[in-house]
mmCIF file of C-alpha atoms in Angstrom:
data_model
loop_
_atom_site.group_PDB
_atom_site.id
_atom_site.type_symbol
_atom_site.label_atom_id
_atom_site.label_comp_id
_atom_site.label_asym_id
_atom_site.label_seq_id
_atom_site.Cartn_x
_atom_site.Cartn_y
_atom_site.Cartn_z
ATOM 1 C CA UNK A 117 0.000 0.000 0.000
ATOM 2 C CA UNK A 118 1.418 3.352 -0.984
ATOM 3 C CA UNK A 119 1.497 6.149 1.610
ATOM 4 C CA UNK A 120 0.725 8.821 -0.937
ATOM 5 C CA UNK A 121 -1.612 8.989 -3.886
ATOM 6 C CA UNK A 122 0.589 8.634 -7.007
ATOM 7 C CA UNK A 123 -1.571 11.121 -8.911
ATOM 8 C CA UNK A 124 -1.124 13.752 -6.194
ATOM 9 C CA UNK A 125 2.637 13.120 -6.274
ATOM 10 C CA UNK A 126 2.609 13.417 -10.068
ATOM 11 C CA UNK A 127 0.721 16.728 -9.942
ATOM 12 C CA UNK A 128 3.138 18.074 -7.312
ATOM 13 C CA UNK A 129 6.012 17.295 -9.663
ATOM 14 C CA UNK A 130 4.148 18.754 -12.644
ATOM 15 C CA UNK A 131 3.622 22.094 -10.890
ATOM 16 C CA UNK A 132 7.353 22.202 -10.181
ATOM 17 C CA UNK A 133 8.347 21.879 -13.830
ATOM 18 C CA UNK A 134 5.599 23.921 -15.499
ATOM 19 C CA UNK A 135 6.499 27.473 -16.488
ATOM 20 C CA UNK A 136 4.295 30.376 -17.454
ATOM 21 C CA UNK A 137 1.711 32.767 -16.019
ATOM 22 C CA UNK A 138 -0.212 31.571 -12.946
ATOM 23 C CA UNK A 139 -3.566 31.225 -14.705
ATOM 24 C CA UNK A 140 -2.039 29.005 -17.423
ATOM 25 C CA UNK A 141 -0.292 26.796 -14.876
ATOM 26 C CA UNK A 142 -3.505 26.519 -12.835
ATOM 27 C CA UNK A 143 -5.523 25.552 -15.904
ATOM 28 C CA UNK A 144 -2.917 23.000 -16.993
ATOM 29 C CA UNK A 145 -3.019 21.454 -13.516
ATOM 30 C CA UNK A 146 -6.818 21.359 -13.359
ATOM 31 C CA UNK A 147 -7.060 19.703 -16.765
ATOM 32 C CA UNK A 148 -4.253 17.270 -15.940
ATOM 33 C CA UNK A 149 -5.915 16.215 -12.680
ATOM 34 C CA UNK A 150 -9.291 15.842 -14.372
ATOM 35 C CA UNK A 151 -7.720 13.700 -17.087
ATOM 36 C CA UNK A 152 -5.707 11.551 -14.688
ATOM 37 C CA UNK A 153 -8.684 10.902 -12.400
ATOM 38 C CA UNK A 154 -10.851 9.910 -15.358
ATOM 39 C CA UNK A 155 -8.108 7.669 -16.757
ATOM 40 C CA UNK A 156 -7.694 6.123 -13.287
ATOM 41 C CA UNK A 157 -11.451 5.449 -13.118
ATOM 42 C CA UNK A 158 -11.306 3.812 -16.565
ATOM 43 C CA UNK A 159 -8.409 1.590 -15.473
ATOM 44 C CA UNK A 160 -10.314 0.645 -12.294
ATOM 45 C CA UNK A 161 -13.370 -0.221 -14.381
ATOM 46 C CA UNK A 162 -11.137 -2.396 -16.558
ATOM 47 C CA UNK A 163 -10.239 -4.457 -13.472
ATOM 48 C CA UNK A 164 -7.009 -2.912 -12.198
ATOM 49 C CA UNK A 165 -6.399 -2.402 -8.487
ATOM 50 C CA UNK A 166 -6.308 1.127 -7.042
ATOM 51 C CA UNK A 167 -2.546 1.758 -7.156
ATOM 52 C CA UNK A 168 -2.100 -0.028 -10.468
ATOM 53 C CA UNK A 169 -4.893 2.062 -11.967
ATOM 54 C CA UNK A 170 -3.303 5.342 -10.836
ATOM 55 C CA UNK A 171 0.135 4.286 -12.114
ATOM 56 C CA UNK A 172 -1.313 3.180 -15.460
ATOM 57 C CA UNK A 173 -3.089 6.529 -15.842
ATOM 58 C CA UNK A 174 0.192 8.337 -15.125
ATOM 59 C CA UNK A 175 2.108 6.155 -17.586
ATOM 60 C CA UNK A 176 -0.418 6.995 -20.319
ATOM 61 C CA UNK A 177 -0.182 10.708 -19.525
ATOM 62 C CA UNK A 178 3.602 11.034 -20.015
ATOM 63 C CA UNK A 179 6.310 12.303 -17.667
ATOM 64 C CA UNK A 180 5.858 15.736 -16.059
ATOM 65 C CA UNK A 181 9.005 16.938 -17.871
ATOM 66 C CA UNK A 182 7.685 15.783 -21.236
ATOM 67 C CA UNK A 183 4.325 17.484 -20.679
ATOM 68 C CA UNK A 184 6.011 20.702 -19.465
ATOM 69 C CA UNK A 185 8.268 20.715 -22.538
ATOM 70 C CA UNK A 186 5.197 20.606 -24.803
ATOM 71 C CA UNK A 187 3.704 23.581 -22.952
ATOM 72 C CA UNK A 188 7.015 25.438 -23.395
ATOM 73 C CA UNK A 189 6.988 24.690 -27.129
ATOM 74 C CA UNK A 190 3.373 25.843 -27.306
ATOM 75 C CA UNK A 191 4.207 29.224 -25.770
ATOM 76 C CA UNK A 192 7.147 29.835 -28.109
ATOM 77 C CA UNK A 193 10.601 31.240 -27.422
ATOM 78 C CA UNK A 194 11.879 32.916 -24.286
ATOM 79 C CA UNK A 195 12.755 36.624 -24.442
ATOM 80 C CA UNK A 196 16.469 37.640 -24.475
ATOM 81 C CA UNK A 197 16.096 38.810 -20.852
ATOM 82 C CA UNK A 198 14.643 35.434 -19.841
ATOM 83 C CA UNK A 199 17.445 33.599 -21.665
ATOM 84 C CA UNK A 200 20.042 35.736 -19.853
ATOM 85 C CA UNK A 201 18.309 35.142 -16.509
ATOM 86 C CA UNK A 202 18.247 31.374 -17.131
ATOM 87 C CA UNK A 203 21.951 31.410 -18.062
ATOM 88 C CA UNK A 204 22.835 33.367 -14.900
ATOM 89 C CA UNK A 205 20.766 31.012 -12.741
ATOM 90 C CA UNK A 206 22.407 27.936 -14.289
ATOM 91 C CA UNK A 207 25.902 29.355 -13.828
ATOM 92 C CA UNK A 208 25.062 30.387 -10.242
ATOM 93 C CA UNK A 209 23.990 26.816 -9.494
ATOM 94 C CA UNK A 210 27.196 25.410 -11.012
ATOM 95 C CA UNK A 211 29.234 27.980 -9.027
ATOM 96 C CA UNK A 212 27.514 27.141 -5.747
ATOM 97 C CA UNK A 213 28.088 23.405 -6.258
ATOM 98 C CA UNK A 214 31.797 23.976 -6.963
ATOM 99 C CA UNK A 215 32.171 26.270 -3.914
ATOM 100 C CA UNK A 216 30.451 23.697 -1.666
ATOM 101 C CA UNK A 217 32.805 20.990 -2.971
ATOM 102 C CA UNK A 218 35.771 23.251 -2.104
ATOM 103 C CA UNK A 219 34.299 23.447 1.409
ATOM 104 C CA UNK A 220 34.221 19.645 1.553
ATOM 105 C CA UNK A 221 37.865 19.558 0.462
ATOM 106 C CA UNK A 222 38.639 21.735 3.514
ATOM 107 C CA UNK A 223 37.123 19.062 5.747
ATOM 108 C CA UNK A 224 39.084 16.343 3.902
ATOM 109 C CA UNK A 225 42.281 18.430 4.233
ATOM 110 C CA UNK A 226 41.710 18.777 7.990
ATOM 111 C CA UNK A 227 41.135 14.995 8.184
ATOM 112 C CA UNK A 228 44.274 14.319 6.121
ATOM 113 C CA UNK A 229 46.334 16.545 8.421
ATOM 114 C CA UNK A 230 44.962 14.764 11.488
ATOM 115 C CA UNK A 231 45.672 11.327 9.997
ATOM 116 C CA UNK A 232 49.013 11.859 8.231
ATOM 117 C CA UNK A 233 50.344 14.970 9.947
ATOM 118 C CA UNK A 234 50.031 18.674 9.076
ATOM 119 C CA UNK A 235 53.013 18.529 6.691
ATOM 120 C CA UNK A 236 51.006 16.205 4.395
ATOM 121 C CA UNK A 237 48.675 19.088 3.660
ATOM 122 C CA UNK A 238 50.747 22.182 4.413
ATOM 123 C CA UNK A 239 54.428 21.126 4.379
ATOM 124 C CA UNK A 240 56.788 23.332 2.400
ATOM 125 C CA UNK A 241 58.803 22.251 -0.615
ATOM 126 C CA UNK A 242 62.423 21.289 0.196
ATOM 127 C CA UNK A 243 64.764 24.273 0.267
ATOM 128 C CA UNK A 244 62.183 26.887 1.338
ATOM 129 C CA UNK A 245 63.434 29.272 4.009
ATOM 130 C CA UNK A 246 61.808 32.252 5.715
ATOM 131 C CA UNK A 247 63.128 35.653 6.795
ATOM 132 C CA UNK A 248 63.223 36.327 10.562
ATOM 133 C CA UNK A 249 60.315 38.776 10.146
ATOM 134 C CA UNK A 250 58.180 36.154 8.424
ATOM 135 C CA UNK A 251 59.094 33.593 11.094
ATOM 136 C CA UNK A 252 58.039 36.057 13.784
ATOM 137 C CA UNK A 253 54.783 36.521 11.947
ATOM 138 C CA UNK A 254 54.110 32.746 11.876
ATOM 139 C CA UNK A 255 55.055 32.432 15.539
ATOM 140 C CA UNK A 256 52.633 35.206 16.468
ATOM 141 C CA UNK A 257 49.852 32.996 15.097
ATOM 142 C CA UNK A 258 51.248 29.815 16.646
ATOM 143 C CA UNK A 259 53.307 30.656 19.750
ATOM 144 C CA UNK A 260 53.142 26.977 20.797
ATOM 145 C CA UNK A 261 55.315 25.962 17.780
ATOM 146 C CA UNK A 262 58.870 25.011 18.723
ATOM 147 C CA UNK A 263 60.427 25.895 15.350
ATOM 148 C CA UNK A 264 59.822 28.410 12.584
ATOM 149 C CA UNK A 265 59.021 25.539 10.161
ATOM 150 C CA UNK A 266 56.422 24.089 12.541
ATOM 151 C CA UNK A 267 54.779 27.513 12.938
ATOM 152 C CA UNK A 268 54.787 28.010 9.144
ATOM 153 C CA UNK A 269 53.144 24.610 8.534
ATOM 154 C CA UNK A 270 50.489 25.268 11.180
ATOM 155 C CA UNK A 271 49.766 28.670 9.644
ATOM 156 C CA UNK A 272 49.554 27.245 6.087
ATOM 157 C CA UNK A 273 47.183 24.555 7.350
ATOM 158 C CA UNK A 274 44.954 27.143 9.052
ATOM 159 C CA UNK A 275 44.752 29.081 5.805
ATOM 160 C CA UNK A 276 44.113 26.032 3.638
ATOM 161 C CA UNK A 277 41.314 24.677 5.802
ATOM 162 C CA UNK A 278 39.915 28.105 6.685
ATOM 163 C CA UNK A 279 39.757 29.440 3.131
ATOM 164 C CA UNK A 280 38.211 26.240 1.796
ATOM 165 C CA UNK A 281 35.573 26.149 4.525
ATOM 166 C CA UNK A 282 34.799 29.823 3.836
ATOM 167 C CA UNK A 283 34.315 28.954 0.160
ATOM 168 C CA UNK A 284 31.945 26.166 1.222
ATOM 169 C CA UNK A 285 29.886 28.541 3.378
ATOM 170 C CA UNK A 286 29.722 31.056 0.508
ATOM 171 C CA UNK A 287 28.563 28.208 -1.746
ATOM 172 C CA UNK A 288 25.773 27.311 0.692
ATOM 173 C CA UNK A 289 24.683 30.968 0.847
ATOM 174 C CA UNK A 290 24.726 31.196 -2.957
ATOM 175 C CA UNK A 291 22.714 27.971 -3.189
ATOM 176 C CA UNK A 292 20.181 29.372 -0.715
ATOM 177 C CA UNK A 293 19.833 32.595 -2.713
ATOM 178 C CA UNK A 294 19.501 30.541 -5.904
ATOM 179 C CA UNK A 295 16.780 28.375 -4.397
ATOM 180 C CA UNK A 296 14.803 31.326 -3.030
ATOM 181 C CA UNK A 297 15.051 33.140 -6.378
ATOM 182 C CA UNK A 298 14.007 30.052 -8.311
ATOM 183 C CA UNK A 299 11.148 29.311 -5.975
ATOM 184 C CA UNK A 300 9.884 32.887 -5.901
ATOM 185 C CA UNK A 301 10.194 33.796 -9.576
ATOM 186 C CA UNK A 302 10.180 30.469 -11.414
ATOM 187 C CA UNK A 303 7.341 31.456 -13.689
ATOM 188 C CA UNK A 304 9.118 34.611 -14.850
ATOM 189 C CA UNK A 305 12.018 32.708 -16.412
ATOM 190 C CA UNK A 306 9.883 31.709 -19.398
ATOM 191 C CA UNK A 307 10.143 28.558 -21.506
ATOM 192 C CA UNK A 308 13.276 26.585 -20.779
ATOM 193 C CA UNK A 309 16.141 27.581 -23.059
ATOM 194 C CA UNK A 310 19.122 26.297 -21.094
ATOM 195 C CA UNK A 311 18.794 22.484 -21.231
ATOM 196 C CA UNK A 312 18.226 20.733 -17.919
ATOM 197 C CA UNK A 313 21.343 18.672 -18.668
ATOM 198 C CA UNK A 314 23.555 21.808 -18.673
ATOM 199 C CA UNK A 315 24.222 21.926 -14.914
ATOM 200 C CA UNK A 316 25.108 18.215 -14.528
ATOM 201 C CA UNK A 317 27.294 18.327 -17.658
ATOM 202 C CA UNK A 318 29.117 21.508 -16.566
ATOM 203 C CA UNK A 319 29.681 20.262 -13.019
ATOM 204 C CA UNK A 320 30.768 16.780 -14.121
ATOM 205 C CA UNK A 321 33.216 18.226 -16.677
ATOM 206 C CA UNK A 322 34.638 20.674 -14.106
ATOM 207 C CA UNK A 323 35.083 18.019 -11.429
ATOM 208 C CA UNK A 324 36.555 15.491 -13.881
ATOM 209 C CA UNK A 325 39.108 18.052 -15.109
ATOM 210 C CA UNK A 326 39.968 19.034 -11.510
ATOM 211 C CA UNK A 327 40.359 15.351 -10.520
ATOM 212 C CA UNK A 328 42.858 14.728 -13.321
ATOM 213 C CA UNK A 329 44.910 17.929 -12.942
ATOM 214 C CA UNK A 330 44.999 17.984 -9.133
ATOM 215 C CA UNK A 331 45.479 14.209 -8.940
ATOM 216 C CA UNK A 332 48.499 14.258 -11.259
ATOM 217 C CA UNK A 333 50.050 17.288 -9.577
ATOM 218 C CA UNK A 334 49.550 15.914 -6.065
ATOM 219 C CA UNK A 335 50.792 12.426 -6.934
ATOM 220 C CA UNK A 336 53.809 13.847 -8.764
ATOM 221 C CA UNK A 337 54.677 16.042 -5.788
ATOM 222 C CA UNK A 338 54.318 13.092 -3.430
ATOM 223 C CA UNK A 339 56.559 10.861 -5.572
ATOM 224 C CA UNK A 340 59.276 13.467 -6.208
ATOM 225 C CA UNK A 341 59.385 15.308 -2.872
ATOM 226 C CA UNK A 342 57.856 12.908 -0.321
ATOM 227 C CA UNK A 343 54.731 12.776 1.765
ATOM 228 C CA UNK A 344 55.582 15.687 4.066
ATOM 229 C CA UNK A 345 55.877 18.384 1.401
ATOM 230 C CA UNK A 346 52.250 19.385 1.052
ATOM 231 C CA UNK A 347 51.187 16.772 -1.542
ATOM 232 C CA UNK A 348 47.908 16.409 0.340
ATOM 233 C CA UNK A 349 47.022 20.007 -0.525
ATOM 234 C CA UNK A 350 46.271 18.886 -4.089
ATOM 235 C CA UNK A 351 45.284 15.308 -3.262
ATOM 236 C CA UNK A 352 42.573 16.328 -0.783
ATOM 237 C CA UNK A 353 40.968 18.497 -3.467
ATOM 238 C CA UNK A 354 41.459 15.739 -6.080
ATOM 239 C CA UNK A 355 39.707 13.187 -3.830
ATOM 240 C CA UNK A 356 36.638 15.406 -3.406
ATOM 241 C CA UNK A 357 36.615 16.162 -7.149
ATOM 242 C CA UNK A 358 36.717 12.449 -7.932
ATOM 243 C CA UNK A 359 33.742 11.657 -5.695
ATOM 244 C CA UNK A 360 31.855 14.657 -7.143
ATOM 245 C CA UNK A 361 32.618 13.449 -10.684
ATOM 246 C CA UNK A 362 30.926 10.133 -9.915
ATOM 247 C CA UNK A 363 27.908 11.725 -8.183
ATOM 248 C CA UNK A 364 27.305 14.427 -10.800
ATOM 249 C CA UNK A 365 28.199 12.025 -13.619
ATOM 250 C CA UNK A 366 25.290 9.811 -12.528
ATOM 251 C CA UNK A 367 23.010 12.875 -12.549
ATOM 252 C CA UNK A 368 24.329 13.791 -16.005
ATOM 253 C CA UNK A 369 23.564 10.332 -17.427
ATOM 254 C CA UNK A 370 20.054 10.469 -15.977
ATOM 255 C CA UNK A 371 19.488 13.964 -17.386
ATOM 256 C CA UNK A 372 20.732 12.962 -20.855
ATOM 257 C CA UNK A 373 18.434 9.940 -20.893
ATOM 258 C CA UNK A 374 15.416 12.052 -19.939
ATOM 259 C CA UNK A 375 13.118 12.848 -22.873
ATOM 260 C CA UNK A 376 12.860 16.479 -21.686
ATOM 261 C CA UNK A 377 16.614 17.218 -21.579
ATOM 262 C CA UNK B 202 6.021 7.791 -34.301
ATOM 263 C CA UNK B 203 5.112 10.204 -31.485
ATOM 264 C CA UNK B 204 6.901 13.122 -33.196
ATOM 265 C CA UNK B 205 5.254 12.225 -36.525
ATOM 266 C CA UNK B 206 1.814 12.309 -34.918
ATOM 267 C CA UNK B 207 2.614 15.638 -33.244
ATOM 268 C CA UNK B 208 3.408 17.014 -36.716
ATOM 269 C CA UNK B 209 -0.225 16.396 -37.739
ATOM 270 C CA UNK B 210 -1.858 16.738 -34.353
ATOM 271 C CA UNK B 211 -3.620 20.031 -35.108
ATOM 272 C CA UNK B 212 -5.562 18.542 -38.012
ATOM 273 C CA UNK B 213 -6.370 15.387 -36.029
ATOM 274 C CA UNK B 214 -7.689 17.394 -33.065
ATOM 275 C CA UNK B 215 -9.723 19.730 -35.269
ATOM 276 C CA UNK B 216 -11.280 16.702 -36.945
ATOM 277 C CA UNK B 217 -12.208 15.048 -33.653
ATOM 278 C CA UNK B 218 -13.681 18.266 -32.218
ATOM 279 C CA UNK B 219 -15.605 18.923 -35.441
ATOM 280 C CA UNK B 220 -18.073 16.200 -34.377
ATOM 281 C CA UNK B 221 -19.132 18.289 -31.358
ATOM 282 C CA UNK B 222 -17.849 19.971 -28.160
ATOM 283 C CA UNK B 223 -15.640 17.692 -26.070
ATOM 284 C CA UNK B 224 -13.390 17.813 -23.023
ATOM 285 C CA UNK B 225 -9.732 16.804 -23.232
ATOM 286 C CA UNK B 226 -10.131 13.204 -22.082
ATOM 287 C CA UNK B 227 -12.926 12.585 -24.614
ATOM 288 C CA UNK B 228 -10.866 14.139 -27.436
ATOM 289 C CA UNK B 229 -7.875 11.936 -26.648
ATOM 290 C CA UNK B 230 -10.004 8.791 -26.232
ATOM 291 C CA UNK B 231 -11.765 9.425 -29.528
ATOM 292 C CA UNK B 232 -8.473 10.136 -31.271
ATOM 293 C CA UNK B 233 -7.198 6.765 -30.116
ATOM 294 C CA UNK B 234 -10.477 5.006 -31.007
ATOM 295 C CA UNK B 235 -10.824 6.603 -34.459
ATOM 296 C CA UNK B 236 -7.219 5.723 -35.325
ATOM 297 C CA UNK B 237 -7.784 2.103 -34.310
ATOM 298 C CA UNK B 238 -5.186 2.495 -31.560
ATOM 299 C CA UNK B 239 -2.457 3.545 -33.997
ATOM 300 C CA UNK B 240 -2.099 7.042 -32.584
ATOM 301 C CA UNK B 241 -0.935 6.336 -29.055
ATOM 302 C CA UNK B 242 0.949 9.320 -27.727
ATOM 303 C CA UNK B 243 1.535 10.613 -24.187
ATOM 304 C CA UNK B 244 -1.946 11.884 -23.371
ATOM 305 C CA UNK B 245 -0.692 14.860 -21.385
ATOM 306 C CA UNK B 246 1.052 16.272 -24.451
ATOM 307 C CA UNK B 247 -2.285 16.777 -26.247
ATOM 308 C CA UNK B 248 -3.386 19.562 -23.854
ATOM 309 C CA UNK B 249 -0.655 22.015 -24.930
ATOM 310 C CA UNK B 250 -1.840 21.428 -28.524
ATOM 311 C CA UNK B 251 -5.427 22.222 -27.484
ATOM 312 C CA UNK B 252 -4.224 25.447 -25.831
ATOM 313 C CA UNK B 253 -2.202 26.360 -28.924
ATOM 314 C CA UNK B 254 -5.235 25.864 -31.200
ATOM 315 C CA UNK B 255 -7.275 28.013 -28.840
ATOM 316 C CA UNK B 256 -4.627 30.755 -28.971
ATOM 317 C CA UNK B 257 -4.799 30.648 -32.772
ATOM 318 C CA UNK B 258 -8.556 31.108 -32.568
ATOM 319 C CA UNK B 259 -9.317 27.708 -34.122
ATOM 320 C CA UNK B 260 -10.883 26.347 -30.913
ATOM 321 C CA UNK B 261 -12.708 27.990 -28.050
ATOM 322 C CA UNK B 262 -13.186 26.560 -24.595
ATOM 323 C CA UNK B 263 -15.339 27.002 -21.506
ATOM 324 C CA UNK B 264 -15.685 25.425 -18.075
ATOM 325 C CA UNK B 265 -18.544 22.953 -17.690
ATOM 326 C CA UNK B 266 -19.721 21.196 -14.529
ATOM 327 C CA UNK B 267 -19.125 17.442 -14.695
ATOM 328 C CA UNK B 268 -20.406 14.764 -12.293
ATOM 329 C CA UNK B 269 -17.629 15.317 -9.791
ATOM 330 C CA UNK B 270 -15.405 18.055 -11.216
ATOM 331 C CA UNK B 271 -15.673 21.037 -13.487
ATOM 332 C CA UNK B 272 -13.883 20.463 -16.769
ATOM 333 C CA UNK B 273 -12.727 22.437 -19.762
ATOM 334 C CA UNK B 274 -14.760 21.753 -22.899
ATOM 335 C CA UNK B 275 -13.455 22.601 -26.369
ATOM 336 C CA UNK B 276 -15.416 23.376 -29.509
ATOM 337 C CA UNK B 277 -14.526 24.380 -33.037
ATOM 338 C CA UNK B 278 -14.793 28.043 -34.101
ATOM 339 C CA UNK B 279 -15.821 29.086 -37.606
ATOM 340 C CA UNK B 280 -12.181 29.854 -38.273
ATOM 341 C CA UNK B 281 -11.248 26.391 -37.006
ATOM 342 C CA UNK B 282 -13.830 24.790 -39.279
ATOM 343 C CA UNK B 283 -12.431 26.474 -42.376
ATOM 344 C CA UNK B 284 -8.818 25.766 -41.269
ATOM 345 C CA UNK B 285 -9.767 22.106 -40.911
ATOM 346 C CA UNK B 286 -11.194 21.999 -44.420
ATOM 347 C CA UNK B 287 -8.077 23.632 -45.873
ATOM 348 C CA UNK B 288 -5.740 21.337 -43.931
ATOM 349 C CA UNK B 289 -7.751 18.279 -44.929
ATOM 350 C CA UNK B 290 -7.610 19.189 -48.627
ATOM 351 C CA UNK B 291 -3.869 19.861 -48.387
ATOM 352 C CA UNK B 292 -3.335 16.535 -46.623
ATOM 353 C CA UNK B 293 -5.380 14.601 -49.208
ATOM 354 C CA UNK B 294 -3.362 16.155 -52.013
ATOM 355 C CA UNK B 295 -0.092 15.371 -50.247
ATOM 356 C CA UNK B 296 -1.131 11.788 -49.429
ATOM 357 C CA UNK B 297 -2.281 11.247 -53.002
ATOM 358 C CA UNK B 298 1.094 12.477 -54.292
ATOM 359 C CA UNK B 299 2.984 10.169 -51.927
ATOM 360 C CA UNK B 300 0.810 7.202 -52.893
ATOM 361 C CA UNK B 301 1.379 7.863 -56.567
ATOM 362 C CA UNK B 302 5.154 7.874 -56.076
ATOM 363 C CA UNK B 303 5.090 4.772 -53.894
ATOM 364 C CA UNK B 304 2.834 3.023 -56.397
ATOM 365 C CA UNK B 305 5.419 3.534 -59.130
ATOM 366 C CA UNK B 306 8.450 2.651 -57.072
#
């Protein structure tokens, strides 16, 4: 037994993907519900059970995305302003996802430093030396450090983790603003011009490229200079990028298979 | 097949509605019945076509009280009737041309 009426769930999804003025959306919903209920009644009369009848009616009706795409085609093209707004919204979503992933890499960097030592993330390259003034600066941040090098590593680690976490928080704020804007003004963006597959493709491509570049750089640094020379700085970011590539890659495949891409 | 049907959907809908005012479900059911089940397309995609035809002035619609719900009923306008006749003539001519070519091939 299902907890929720499938037709209600379908209509909830349909209202999320329909664009256009309120009265058109309301009429589309009313007609869709009327049709689905009548189709459900016909399936029941043909001998199907309640849930089967509702699901059969939905299957005959088409996916919400497919139906919404036909309404978009019916209304014609979006205005240049709507196209620009859609492009900005899509790029803002991609940006927020990337910033949040940078925040995650801060957490991974902190974990890597705890597990393998701070030099794994923030160790300096061999041969680096600091002026007495710079050393004093590091020591002012970390008076507990016994050497200038130790103070420098602790300071680099603070910056690495701190900046990445700040990026993550900014990403969450941007995502919140994006969501509120989308929710409040969805109908003003007009017929969809930017394909729904754009965001998963852009994020997957970005994360895949970051995985390869950061992974090679970090591994190369590890192999040539050792584990305590900051190889984890790149590798922590590469690890998060790799996981994100898999997650957003799955979303991309699903979006490309959807008839309303 | 679905895209091919959508290419001729306007004429098909105008023809079904020409037999009398109907609500969306009845139009879609009759379309399926009259085509002998050949024209099976996602039923929800027919409504945007009905709205488009209404915007073009070929159909008009009004709310009617049903047994349990009010529903939108569509009927042909005079403009829709003449558009249907023109489209039907054009289609017959086209189909006859195609048949002639296929008959020779």
